[in-house]
Amino acid sequence: MTIKRLSILGSTGSIGQNTLAVVNQFPNLFKIETLAAGINVELLSQQIQKYQPKSVCVLNEQTADQLKKISKGPVEIVYGPAGYEQMASFSSVDMVVSAIVGAAGLLPTMAAIRSGKDIALANKETLVLAGEIVMHEVREKQIRLLPVDSEHSAIFQCLQGHRRQDLDHILLTASGGPFRDRNISSFESIQPKDALNHPTWSMGKKITIDSATLMNKGLEVIEAHFLFQIPAKDIQVVVHPQSIVHSMVAYHDGSVIAQLGIPDMKGAIAYALSYPDRLPLNQPVPNFFDLRTLDFLPPDLKRFPCLSLAYDACNLGKTYPAVLNAANEIAVDAFLHNRAGFMDIPRWIEKALTMHNPKDAMNLDNIVLADQWARTFVRQWIKENG
Ligand SMILES: NC(=O)c1ccc[n+]([C@@H]2O[C@H](COP(=O)([O-])OP(=O)(O)OC[C@H]3O[C@@H](n4cnc5c(N)ncnc54)[C@H](OP(=O)(O)O)[C@@H]3O)[C@@H](O)[C@H]2O)c1
């Protein structure tokens, strides 16, 4: 493998830091060209010192000024939407790691695709919002869009060496989150600290709440639908509490191929960075004698309505997935700030989906407008009823 020059969007987040941990292990294979973060200037300045990127981007002018005061060296510091797109399309970059959280990741990722960069995609929201356009442009530009989400990386790996026409369906595994066995009668009283306590994965706050509501799995169904061009009805969610089987693929002859590993994002990140090579990561393989059993259960859609709302949005198509995602982002933020209860999250998303006037999803302006509409709608709803 020749040296790969990277841009990491979201370098201060959980995926961003795990990506840099992989880079640390293979300094001869990767070079950091640009970094982008939100507001964590302390960590970003440490990353600048260590990786010496040419250019970095932060959220706004005020944050850029703070960073300029504490960072050393000749790095260029930019900010805002144009800055993120600049990092994503930087001329010397070979691959962009898209790991900003939420819909904010969409436009920088689009900019990277349009400038012909290969993408390691963690930001699932990019495909949820604009899957049709993204996949169209990926084909036009003939770039590689490699999944970082562990389930999608697993599916991608299970598809290698098999004929696409032999695929029957996908089995998308889910840990079930911290409330897998909790009685529905106590769901209304769930607090953010309970929901932030994920049993198997260590992740950013937003995705951890999404894992607790199973919206994360819903977003992943939509992500898989676009990425693997498969109808939602052929994507079956399987609750697997141990998070060892990262997902499976069933073929027409009844054979099922699974990908297994310990629950650590570095495996999926490294595979996206080095595909088709496999890096000697020194990750332990699961200890099957300690594990002894692996469990598989159907998801309970009554307790976790976010998952059925995501299937609905996927089946309805158009701008419905964008509305699902935006309504979820606002509702999760309100929950994290104690302005909403846990079960308000699906309630408000359902309301937004019901009231939405859908538009064609092959138009980026329609998607951005639907996203903005849903945010305003849910914010207003919280104001009046929260
Ligand atoms: N964590 C996982 O294990 C995991 C697994 C699969 C997929 N993913 C996906 O990967 C993405 C990142 O997740 P994460 O868990 O790494 O999130 P995270 O820990 O919350 O990190 C988010 C990153 O995005 C930056 N950011 C936040 N808001 C931003 C904005 N408006 N504009 C630009 N940058 C912004 C943050 O910067 P500051 O911190 O500097 O503000 C941080 O670098 C999500 O789409 C998630 O669904 C994550």
Short mmCIF file of C-alpha atoms and ligand atoms in Angstrom, two decimals:
data_model
loop_
_atom_site.label_atom_id
_atom_site.label_comp_id
_atom_site.label_asym_id
_atom_site.label_seq_id
_atom_site.Cartn_x
_atom_site.Cartn_y
_atom_site.Cartn_z
CA MET A 1 0.00 0.00 0.00
CA THR A 2 1.39 3.44 -0.93
CA ILE A 3 1.10 6.28 1.59
CA LYS A 4 -2.47 7.58 1.84
CA ARG A 5 -3.04 11.25 2.58
CA LEU A 6 -6.07 11.76 4.82
CA SER A 7 -8.54 14.44 5.74
CA ILE A 8 -10.37 13.64 8.98
CA LEU A 9 -13.65 15.49 9.41
CA GLY A 10 -14.68 15.21 13.07
CA SER A 11 -11.13 14.49 14.33
CA THR A 12 -11.98 15.35 17.96
CA GLY A 13 -14.88 12.87 18.15
CA SER A 14 -14.98 9.21 19.04
CA ILE A 15 -14.49 7.97 15.45
CA GLY A 16 -11.97 10.74 14.69
CA GLN A 17 -9.82 9.78 17.69
CA ASN A 18 -10.08 6.07 16.86
CA THR A 19 -8.99 6.86 13.30
CA LEU A 20 -5.95 8.72 14.62
CA ALA A 21 -5.20 5.73 16.87
CA VAL A 22 -5.07 3.54 13.72
CA VAL A 23 -2.86 6.14 11.99
CA ASN A 24 -0.51 6.09 15.02
CA GLN A 25 0.00 2.37 14.51
CA PHE A 26 0.93 2.80 10.83
CA PRO A 27 2.83 6.08 10.47
CA ASN A 28 4.40 4.87 7.20
CA LEU A 29 1.01 4.26 5.58
CA PHE A 30 -0.94 7.41 6.43
CA LYS A 31 -0.28 11.15 6.45
CA ILE A 32 -2.73 13.67 7.91
CA GLU A 33 -3.28 16.54 5.47
CA THR A 34 -6.30 18.28 7.01
CA LEU A 35 -8.42 18.03 10.17
CA ALA A 36 -11.84 19.41 11.00
CA ALA A 37 -13.58 19.64 14.36
CA GLY A 38 -16.40 21.57 16.00
CA ILE A 39 -15.44 23.49 19.14
CA ASN A 40 -12.95 21.33 21.03
CA VAL A 41 -9.93 23.59 20.46
CA GLU A 42 -7.80 22.03 23.23
CA LEU A 43 -7.84 18.58 21.65
CA LEU A 44 -7.56 19.96 18.12
CA SER A 45 -4.47 22.00 19.04
CA GLN A 46 -2.85 18.82 20.45
CA GLN A 47 -3.69 17.02 17.21
CA ILE A 48 -2.17 19.89 15.18
CA GLN A 49 1.04 19.64 17.17
CA LYS A 50 1.24 15.88 16.75
CA TYR A 51 0.17 15.41 13.11
CA GLN A 52 1.22 18.76 11.57
CA PRO A 53 -1.70 19.07 9.14
CA LYS A 54 -1.54 21.74 6.43
CA SER A 55 -4.98 23.11 7.21
CA VAL A 56 -7.71 22.75 9.86
CA CYS A 57 -11.30 23.90 10.19
CA VAL A 58 -13.52 24.67 13.20
CA LEU A 59 -17.16 25.66 13.64
CA ASN A 60 -17.02 29.47 13.64
CA GLU A 61 -14.83 32.57 13.73
CA GLN A 62 -14.79 32.81 17.52
CA THR A 63 -13.55 29.19 17.83
CA ALA A 64 -10.96 29.83 15.09
CA ASP A 65 -9.65 32.84 17.08
CA GLN A 66 -9.39 30.69 20.23
CA LEU A 67 -7.49 28.03 18.28
CA LYS A 68 -5.10 30.58 16.76
CA LYS A 69 -4.15 31.73 20.28
CA ILE A 70 -3.18 28.27 21.51
CA SER A 71 -1.89 26.44 18.42
CA LYS A 72 1.69 26.57 17.24
CA GLY A 73 3.24 26.12 13.81
CA PRO A 74 2.37 27.12 10.27
CA VAL A 75 -1.10 25.53 10.06
CA GLU A 76 -3.84 27.37 8.16
CA ILE A 77 -7.00 27.78 10.32
CA VAL A 78 -10.37 28.25 8.61
CA TYR A 79 -13.96 28.01 9.84
CA GLY A 80 -17.60 27.49 8.91
CA PRO A 81 -19.35 25.61 6.08
CA ALA A 82 -16.95 26.80 3.36
CA GLY A 83 -14.02 25.76 5.55
CA TYR A 84 -15.34 22.22 6.04
CA GLU A 85 -15.83 21.85 2.28
CA GLN A 86 -12.29 23.16 1.74
CA MET A 87 -10.89 20.47 4.11
CA ALA A 88 -12.93 17.80 2.32
CA SER A 89 -11.77 18.76 -1.17
CA PHE A 90 -8.14 19.70 -0.34
CA SER A 91 -6.08 18.98 -3.46
CA SER A 92 -3.43 16.73 -1.87
CA VAL A 93 -5.96 14.53 0.00
CA ASP A 94 -6.57 10.95 -1.24
CA MET A 95 -9.24 9.89 1.24
CA VAL A 96 -11.69 11.74 3.46
CA VAL A 97 -12.82 10.22 6.76
CA SER A 98 -16.35 11.56 7.20
CA ALA A 99 -16.91 11.48 10.97
CA ILE A 100 -18.73 14.70 11.85
CA VAL A 101 -21.88 13.86 13.79
CA GLY A 102 -25.34 14.57 12.34
CA ALA A 103 -26.63 16.33 9.25
CA ALA A 104 -23.68 18.78 9.49
CA GLY A 105 -21.63 16.03 7.84
CA LEU A 106 -23.63 16.01 4.62
CA LEU A 107 -22.31 18.99 2.65
CA PRO A 108 -18.61 18.42 3.44
CA THR A 109 -19.01 14.76 2.40
CA MET A 110 -20.75 15.82 -0.81
CA ALA A 111 -17.87 18.22 -1.49
CA ALA A 112 -15.38 15.37 -1.00
CA ILE A 113 -17.27 13.10 -3.42
CA ARG A 114 -17.58 15.86 -6.01
CA SER A 115 -13.85 16.48 -5.88
CA GLY A 116 -13.18 12.79 -6.50
CA LYS A 117 -11.92 11.73 -3.07
CA ASP A 118 -12.41 8.23 -1.73
CA ILE A 119 -14.56 8.29 1.40
CA ALA A 120 -14.40 6.33 4.65
CA LEU A 121 -17.96 6.96 5.79
CA ALA A 122 -18.86 7.03 9.49
CA ASN A 123 -21.42 9.84 9.13
CA LYS A 124 -24.44 7.62 8.36
CA GLU A 125 -26.62 10.73 8.23
CA THR A 126 -25.08 11.53 4.82
CA LEU A 127 -26.74 8.44 3.34
CA VAL A 128 -29.92 8.78 5.40
CA LEU A 129 -30.49 12.32 4.17
CA ALA A 130 -29.27 12.12 0.62
CA GLY A 131 -28.67 8.45 -0.22
CA GLU A 132 -30.00 8.70 -3.77
CA ILE A 133 -27.87 11.69 -4.72
CA VAL A 134 -24.79 10.42 -2.89
CA MET A 135 -24.86 6.99 -4.57
CA HIS A 136 -25.49 8.59 -7.95
CA GLU A 137 -22.48 10.90 -7.55
CA VAL A 138 -20.29 8.09 -6.22
CA ARG A 139 -21.01 6.15 -9.43
CA GLU A 140 -20.46 9.23 -11.62
CA LYS A 141 -17.14 10.05 -9.98
CA GLN A 142 -16.10 6.38 -9.74
CA ILE A 143 -14.84 6.83 -6.20
CA ARG A 144 -14.85 4.34 -3.34
CA LEU A 145 -17.40 4.86 -0.57
CA LEU A 146 -16.23 2.54 2.18
CA PRO A 147 -18.39 2.00 5.27
CA VAL A 148 -16.98 2.65 8.75
CA ASP A 149 -20.16 1.76 10.63
CA SER A 150 -19.23 -1.67 12.03
CA GLU A 151 -22.42 -3.34 10.77
CA HIS A 152 -22.01 -1.98 7.24
CA SER A 153 -18.34 -2.83 7.22
CA ALA A 154 -19.37 -6.36 8.24
CA ILE A 155 -21.94 -6.59 5.43
CA PHE A 156 -19.42 -5.18 2.96
CA GLN A 157 -16.92 -7.84 4.07
CA CYS A 158 -19.54 -10.62 3.83
CA LEU A 159 -20.29 -9.54 0.24
CA GLN A 160 -16.65 -9.82 -0.88
CA GLY A 161 -16.09 -12.66 -3.30
CA HIS A 162 -19.81 -13.37 -3.79
CA ARG A 163 -22.10 -12.56 -6.67
CA ARG A 164 -24.52 -9.75 -5.96
CA GLN A 165 -27.40 -11.55 -7.69
CA ASP A 166 -27.07 -14.42 -5.19
CA LEU A 167 -27.82 -12.14 -2.21
CA ASP A 168 -31.13 -12.86 -0.50
CA HIS A 169 -31.20 -10.58 2.53
CA ILE A 170 -29.13 -8.77 5.13
CA LEU A 171 -29.18 -9.51 8.87
CA LEU A 172 -28.25 -6.28 10.62
CA THR A 173 -27.26 -6.91 14.22
CA ALA A 174 -28.05 -4.57 17.13
CA SER A 175 -26.83 -4.75 20.72
CA GLY A 176 -30.32 -3.75 21.86
CA GLY A 177 -28.87 -0.91 23.95
CA PRO A 178 -29.10 -0.42 27.73
CA PHE A 179 -32.91 -0.87 27.86
CA ARG A 180 -33.16 -4.16 26.02
CA ASP A 181 -34.71 -5.90 29.05
CA ARG A 182 -36.34 -2.90 30.74
CA ASN A 183 -40.08 -2.89 31.31
CA ILE A 184 -41.96 -0.51 29.03
CA SER A 185 -43.88 0.93 32.01
CA SER A 186 -40.71 2.72 33.20
CA PHE A 187 -39.59 4.07 29.80
CA GLU A 188 -41.11 7.53 30.40
CA SER A 189 -38.83 8.04 33.42
CA ILE A 190 -35.54 7.20 31.64
CA GLN A 191 -32.91 9.88 32.30
CA PRO A 192 -30.02 10.91 29.99
CA LYS A 193 -27.43 9.37 32.35
CA ASP A 194 -29.22 5.97 32.05
CA ALA A 195 -29.35 6.20 28.26
CA LEU A 196 -25.69 7.26 27.99
CA ASN A 197 -24.59 4.02 29.65
CA HIS A 198 -24.16 1.73 26.60
CA PRO A 199 -23.48 -1.92 27.48
CA THR A 200 -20.97 -2.80 24.73
CA TRP A 201 -19.85 0.20 22.62
CA SER A 202 -18.09 3.42 23.64
CA MET A 203 -19.31 6.23 21.33
CA GLY A 204 -20.28 9.92 21.09
CA LYS A 205 -23.36 11.12 23.03
CA LYS A 206 -25.80 11.44 20.13
CA ILE A 207 -25.22 7.96 18.71
CA THR A 208 -25.34 6.51 22.24
CA ILE A 209 -28.84 7.91 22.75
CA ASP A 210 -29.76 6.67 19.27
CA SER A 211 -28.60 3.22 20.34
CA ALA A 212 -30.82 3.38 23.41
CA THR A 213 -33.94 4.25 21.34
CA LEU A 214 -32.89 1.87 18.49
CA MET A 215 -33.02 4.88 16.15
CA ASN A 216 -29.37 4.15 15.45
CA LYS A 217 -30.45 0.80 14.01
CA GLY A 218 -33.21 2.54 12.08
CA LEU A 219 -30.73 4.98 10.56
CA GLU A 220 -28.52 2.00 9.74
CA VAL A 221 -31.38 0.27 7.92
CA ILE A 222 -31.68 3.35 5.70
CA GLU A 223 -27.90 3.56 5.33
CA ALA A 224 -27.76 -0.12 4.26
CA HIS A 225 -30.69 0.38 1.88
CA PHE A 226 -28.78 3.01 -0.07
CA LEU A 227 -25.26 1.67 0.32
CA PHE A 228 -26.09 -1.88 -0.78
CA GLN A 229 -29.06 -0.93 -3.00
CA ILE A 230 -31.42 -3.33 -1.24
CA PRO A 231 -35.08 -2.78 -0.26
CA ALA A 232 -35.81 -2.21 3.45
CA LYS A 233 -37.95 -5.38 3.55
CA ASP A 234 -34.79 -7.40 2.85
CA ILE A 235 -32.92 -5.88 5.81
CA GLN A 236 -33.77 -7.75 9.00
CA VAL A 237 -32.71 -6.35 12.37
CA VAL A 238 -31.48 -9.01 14.80
CA VAL A 239 -30.80 -8.11 18.44
CA HIS A 240 -27.49 -9.65 19.48
CA PRO A 241 -26.52 -8.45 22.98
CA GLN A 242 -22.86 -9.56 22.88
CA SER A 243 -22.03 -7.37 19.79
CA ILE A 244 -19.62 -10.02 18.51
CA VAL A 245 -21.40 -10.80 15.23
CA HIS A 246 -21.24 -7.40 13.53
CA SER A 247 -23.78 -8.39 10.86
CA MET A 248 -24.57 -11.18 8.39
CA VAL A 249 -25.59 -11.75 4.79
CA ALA A 250 -27.94 -14.55 3.68
CA TYR A 251 -27.66 -15.99 0.16
CA HIS A 252 -30.34 -17.71 -1.94
CA ASP A 253 -29.03 -21.18 -1.11
CA GLY A 254 -29.62 -20.64 2.62
CA SER A 255 -25.96 -19.99 3.41
CA VAL A 256 -25.31 -17.20 5.88
CA ILE A 257 -21.94 -15.42 6.00
CA ALA A 258 -21.15 -13.47 9.16
CA GLN A 259 -18.32 -11.15 10.18
CA LEU A 260 -17.25 -11.35 13.82
CA GLY A 261 -14.89 -9.38 16.01
CA ILE A 262 -14.59 -7.65 19.37
CA PRO A 263 -16.71 -4.48 19.71
CA ASP A 264 -14.00 -1.95 18.82
CA MET A 265 -14.39 0.52 15.97
CA LYS A 266 -10.70 0.35 15.02
CA GLY A 267 -11.28 -2.84 13.02
CA ALA A 268 -13.91 -1.28 10.74
CA ILE A 269 -11.97 2.00 10.48
CA ALA A 270 -8.75 0.23 9.51
CA TYR A 271 -10.51 -1.88 6.87
CA ALA A 272 -12.02 1.26 5.28
CA LEU A 273 -8.64 3.02 5.33
CA SER A 274 -6.69 0.13 3.83
CA TYR A 275 -9.24 -1.76 1.67
CA PRO A 276 -8.62 -4.21 0.05
CA ASP A 277 -5.58 -4.77 2.29
CA ARG A 278 -5.95 -5.86 5.89
CA LEU A 279 -3.64 -4.16 8.39
CA PRO A 280 -1.92 -6.10 11.19
CA LEU A 281 -3.88 -4.22 13.87
CA ASN A 282 -3.05 -6.54 16.76
CA GLN A 283 -6.71 -6.59 17.80
CA PRO A 284 -7.59 -9.66 19.89
CA VAL A 285 -10.04 -12.08 18.30
CA PRO A 286 -13.13 -12.86 20.42
CA ASN A 287 -12.49 -15.51 23.05
CA PHE A 288 -15.20 -18.02 22.16
CA PHE A 289 -14.47 -20.25 25.16
CA ASP A 290 -15.14 -17.30 27.48
CA LEU A 291 -18.21 -16.28 25.50
CA ARG A 292 -19.67 -19.80 25.23
CA THR A 293 -23.04 -18.57 23.86
CA LEU A 294 -24.17 -15.91 21.42
CA ASP A 295 -27.82 -14.77 21.64
CA PHE A 296 -30.12 -13.57 18.86
CA LEU A 297 -33.56 -12.02 19.47
CA PRO A 298 -36.17 -10.12 17.46
CA PRO A 299 -36.41 -6.36 18.19
CA ASP A 300 -39.43 -5.22 20.24
CA LEU A 301 -41.02 -2.51 18.10
CA LYS A 302 -43.54 -1.58 20.83
CA ARG A 303 -40.81 -0.54 23.22
CA PHE A 304 -38.61 0.87 20.47
CA PRO A 305 -40.94 2.67 18.01
CA CYS A 306 -38.04 4.64 16.50
CA LEU A 307 -37.05 1.52 14.58
CA SER A 308 -40.44 1.18 12.88
CA LEU A 309 -40.52 4.91 12.17
CA ALA A 310 -37.20 4.51 10.35
CA TYR A 311 -38.55 1.60 8.29
CA ASP A 312 -41.60 3.73 7.45
CA ALA A 313 -39.44 6.67 6.37
CA CYS A 314 -37.27 4.37 4.27
CA ASN A 315 -40.30 2.84 2.54
CA LEU A 316 -41.93 6.24 1.97
CA GLY A 317 -38.67 7.55 0.47
CA LYS A 318 -38.46 11.09 -0.95
CA THR A 319 -37.54 13.58 1.80
CA TYR A 320 -39.03 11.48 4.63
CA PRO A 321 -35.66 10.07 5.80
CA ALA A 322 -34.26 13.62 6.01
CA VAL A 323 -37.21 14.63 8.20
CA LEU A 324 -36.81 11.52 10.38
CA ASN A 325 -33.15 12.35 10.91
CA ALA A 326 -33.61 16.08 11.61
CA ALA A 327 -36.54 15.52 13.98
CA ASN A 328 -34.47 12.91 15.79
CA GLU A 329 -31.46 15.22 16.13
CA ILE A 330 -33.57 17.97 17.71
CA ALA A 331 -35.48 15.56 19.96
CA VAL A 332 -32.29 13.83 21.15
CA ASP A 333 -30.67 17.20 21.90
CA ALA A 334 -33.77 18.22 23.90
CA PHE A 335 -33.64 14.90 25.80
CA LEU A 336 -29.93 15.37 26.59
CA HIS A 337 -30.71 18.85 27.95
CA ASN A 338 -33.67 17.63 30.03
CA ARG A 339 -36.22 19.45 27.87
CA ALA A 340 -37.84 16.22 26.71
CA GLY A 341 -38.58 12.75 27.98
CA PHE A 342 -37.18 9.57 26.43
CA MET A 343 -40.48 8.62 24.80
CA ASP A 344 -40.96 12.16 23.45
CA ILE A 345 -38.25 11.30 20.94
CA PRO A 346 -40.40 8.87 18.87
CA ARG A 347 -43.53 10.95 19.59
CA TRP A 348 -42.08 14.08 17.99
CA ILE A 349 -40.49 12.24 15.11
CA GLU A 350 -43.83 10.62 14.27
CA LYS A 351 -45.55 13.99 14.43
CA ALA A 352 -42.98 15.51 12.04
CA LEU A 353 -43.29 12.60 9.59
CA THR A 354 -47.10 12.88 9.63
CA MET A 355 -47.06 16.63 8.95
CA HIS A 356 -44.33 16.56 6.29
CA ASN A 357 -45.06 17.51 2.71
CA PRO A 358 -42.55 15.32 0.82
CA LYS A 359 -40.42 16.37 -2.13
CA ASP A 360 -38.18 14.63 -4.66
CA ALA A 361 -34.96 13.44 -2.96
CA MET A 362 -32.73 13.74 -6.05
CA ASN A 363 -32.56 17.47 -5.36
CA LEU A 364 -30.15 18.62 -2.63
CA ASP A 365 -32.08 21.86 -2.05
CA ASN A 366 -35.23 19.85 -1.28
CA ILE A 367 -33.28 17.80 1.27
CA VAL A 368 -31.78 20.84 2.97
CA LEU A 369 -35.24 22.48 3.10
CA ALA A 370 -36.88 19.33 4.50
CA ASP A 371 -34.14 19.11 7.13
CA GLN A 372 -34.68 22.76 8.13
CA TRP A 373 -38.47 22.38 8.13
CA ALA A 374 -38.31 19.38 10.50
CA ARG A 375 -35.93 21.17 12.88
CA THR A 376 -38.21 24.22 13.09
CA PHE A 377 -41.30 22.03 13.42
CA VAL A 378 -39.92 19.98 16.33
CA ARG A 379 -38.41 23.02 18.08
CA GLN A 380 -41.82 24.72 17.93
CA TRP A 381 -43.53 21.56 19.18
CA ILE A 382 -41.11 21.40 22.13
CA LYS A 383 -41.78 25.06 22.92
CA GLU A 384 -45.53 24.54 22.96
CA ASN A 385 -45.71 21.07 24.52
CA GLY A 386 -42.31 20.33 26.11
N1 LIG B 1 -18.79 6.44 17.71
C1 LIG B 1 -18.97 5.33 17.07
O1 LIG B 1 -18.55 4.26 17.52
C2 LIG B 1 -19.69 5.32 15.75
C3 LIG B 1 -19.94 4.10 15.13
C4 LIG B 1 -20.54 4.10 13.87
C5 LIG B 1 -20.91 5.30 13.27
N2 LIG B 1 -20.67 6.46 13.92
C6 LIG B 1 -21.10 7.71 13.28
O2 LIG B 1 -19.95 8.54 13.16
C7 LIG B 1 -20.32 9.92 13.28
C8 LIG B 1 -19.51 10.52 14.42
O3 LIG B 1 -19.88 9.88 15.63
P1 LIG B 1 -19.02 10.05 16.96
O4 LIG B 1 -19.57 9.07 17.92
O5 LIG B 1 -17.58 10.03 16.63
O6 LIG B 1 -19.49 11.52 17.39
P2 LIG B 1 -18.82 12.49 18.46
O7 LIG B 1 -17.89 11.74 19.36
O8 LIG B 1 -19.91 13.27 19.07
O9 LIG B 1 -17.90 13.45 17.55
C9 LIG B 1 -18.47 14.30 16.61
C10 LIG B 1 -17.42 15.09 15.87
O10 LIG B 1 -18.09 16.02 15.01
C11 LIG B 1 -17.71 17.37 15.38
N3 LIG B 1 -18.90 18.21 15.23
C12 LIG B 1 -20.00 18.23 16.02
N4 LIG B 1 -20.90 19.11 15.52
C13 LIG B 1 -20.33 19.66 14.42
C14 LIG B 1 -20.76 20.64 13.47
N5 LIG B 1 -21.97 21.23 13.57
N6 LIG B 1 -19.95 20.95 12.45
C15 LIG B 1 -18.73 20.35 12.35
N7 LIG B 1 -18.26 19.43 13.22
C16 LIG B 1 -19.06 19.09 14.23
C17 LIG B 1 -17.22 17.25 16.82
O11 LIG B 1 -16.35 18.33 17.12
P3 LIG B 1 -16.12 18.93 18.61
O12 LIG B 1 -16.13 17.78 19.54
O13 LIG B 1 -14.76 19.56 18.45
O14 LIG B 1 -17.19 19.92 18.86
C18 LIG B 1 -16.51 15.90 16.78
O15 LIG B 1 -15.26 16.03 16.17
C19 LIG B 1 -21.83 9.92 13.52
O16 LIG B 1 -22.49 10.12 12.33
C20 LIG B 1 -22.12 8.52 14.06
O17 LIG B 1 -23.42 8.08 13.76
C21 LIG B 1 -20.08 6.51 15.14
#
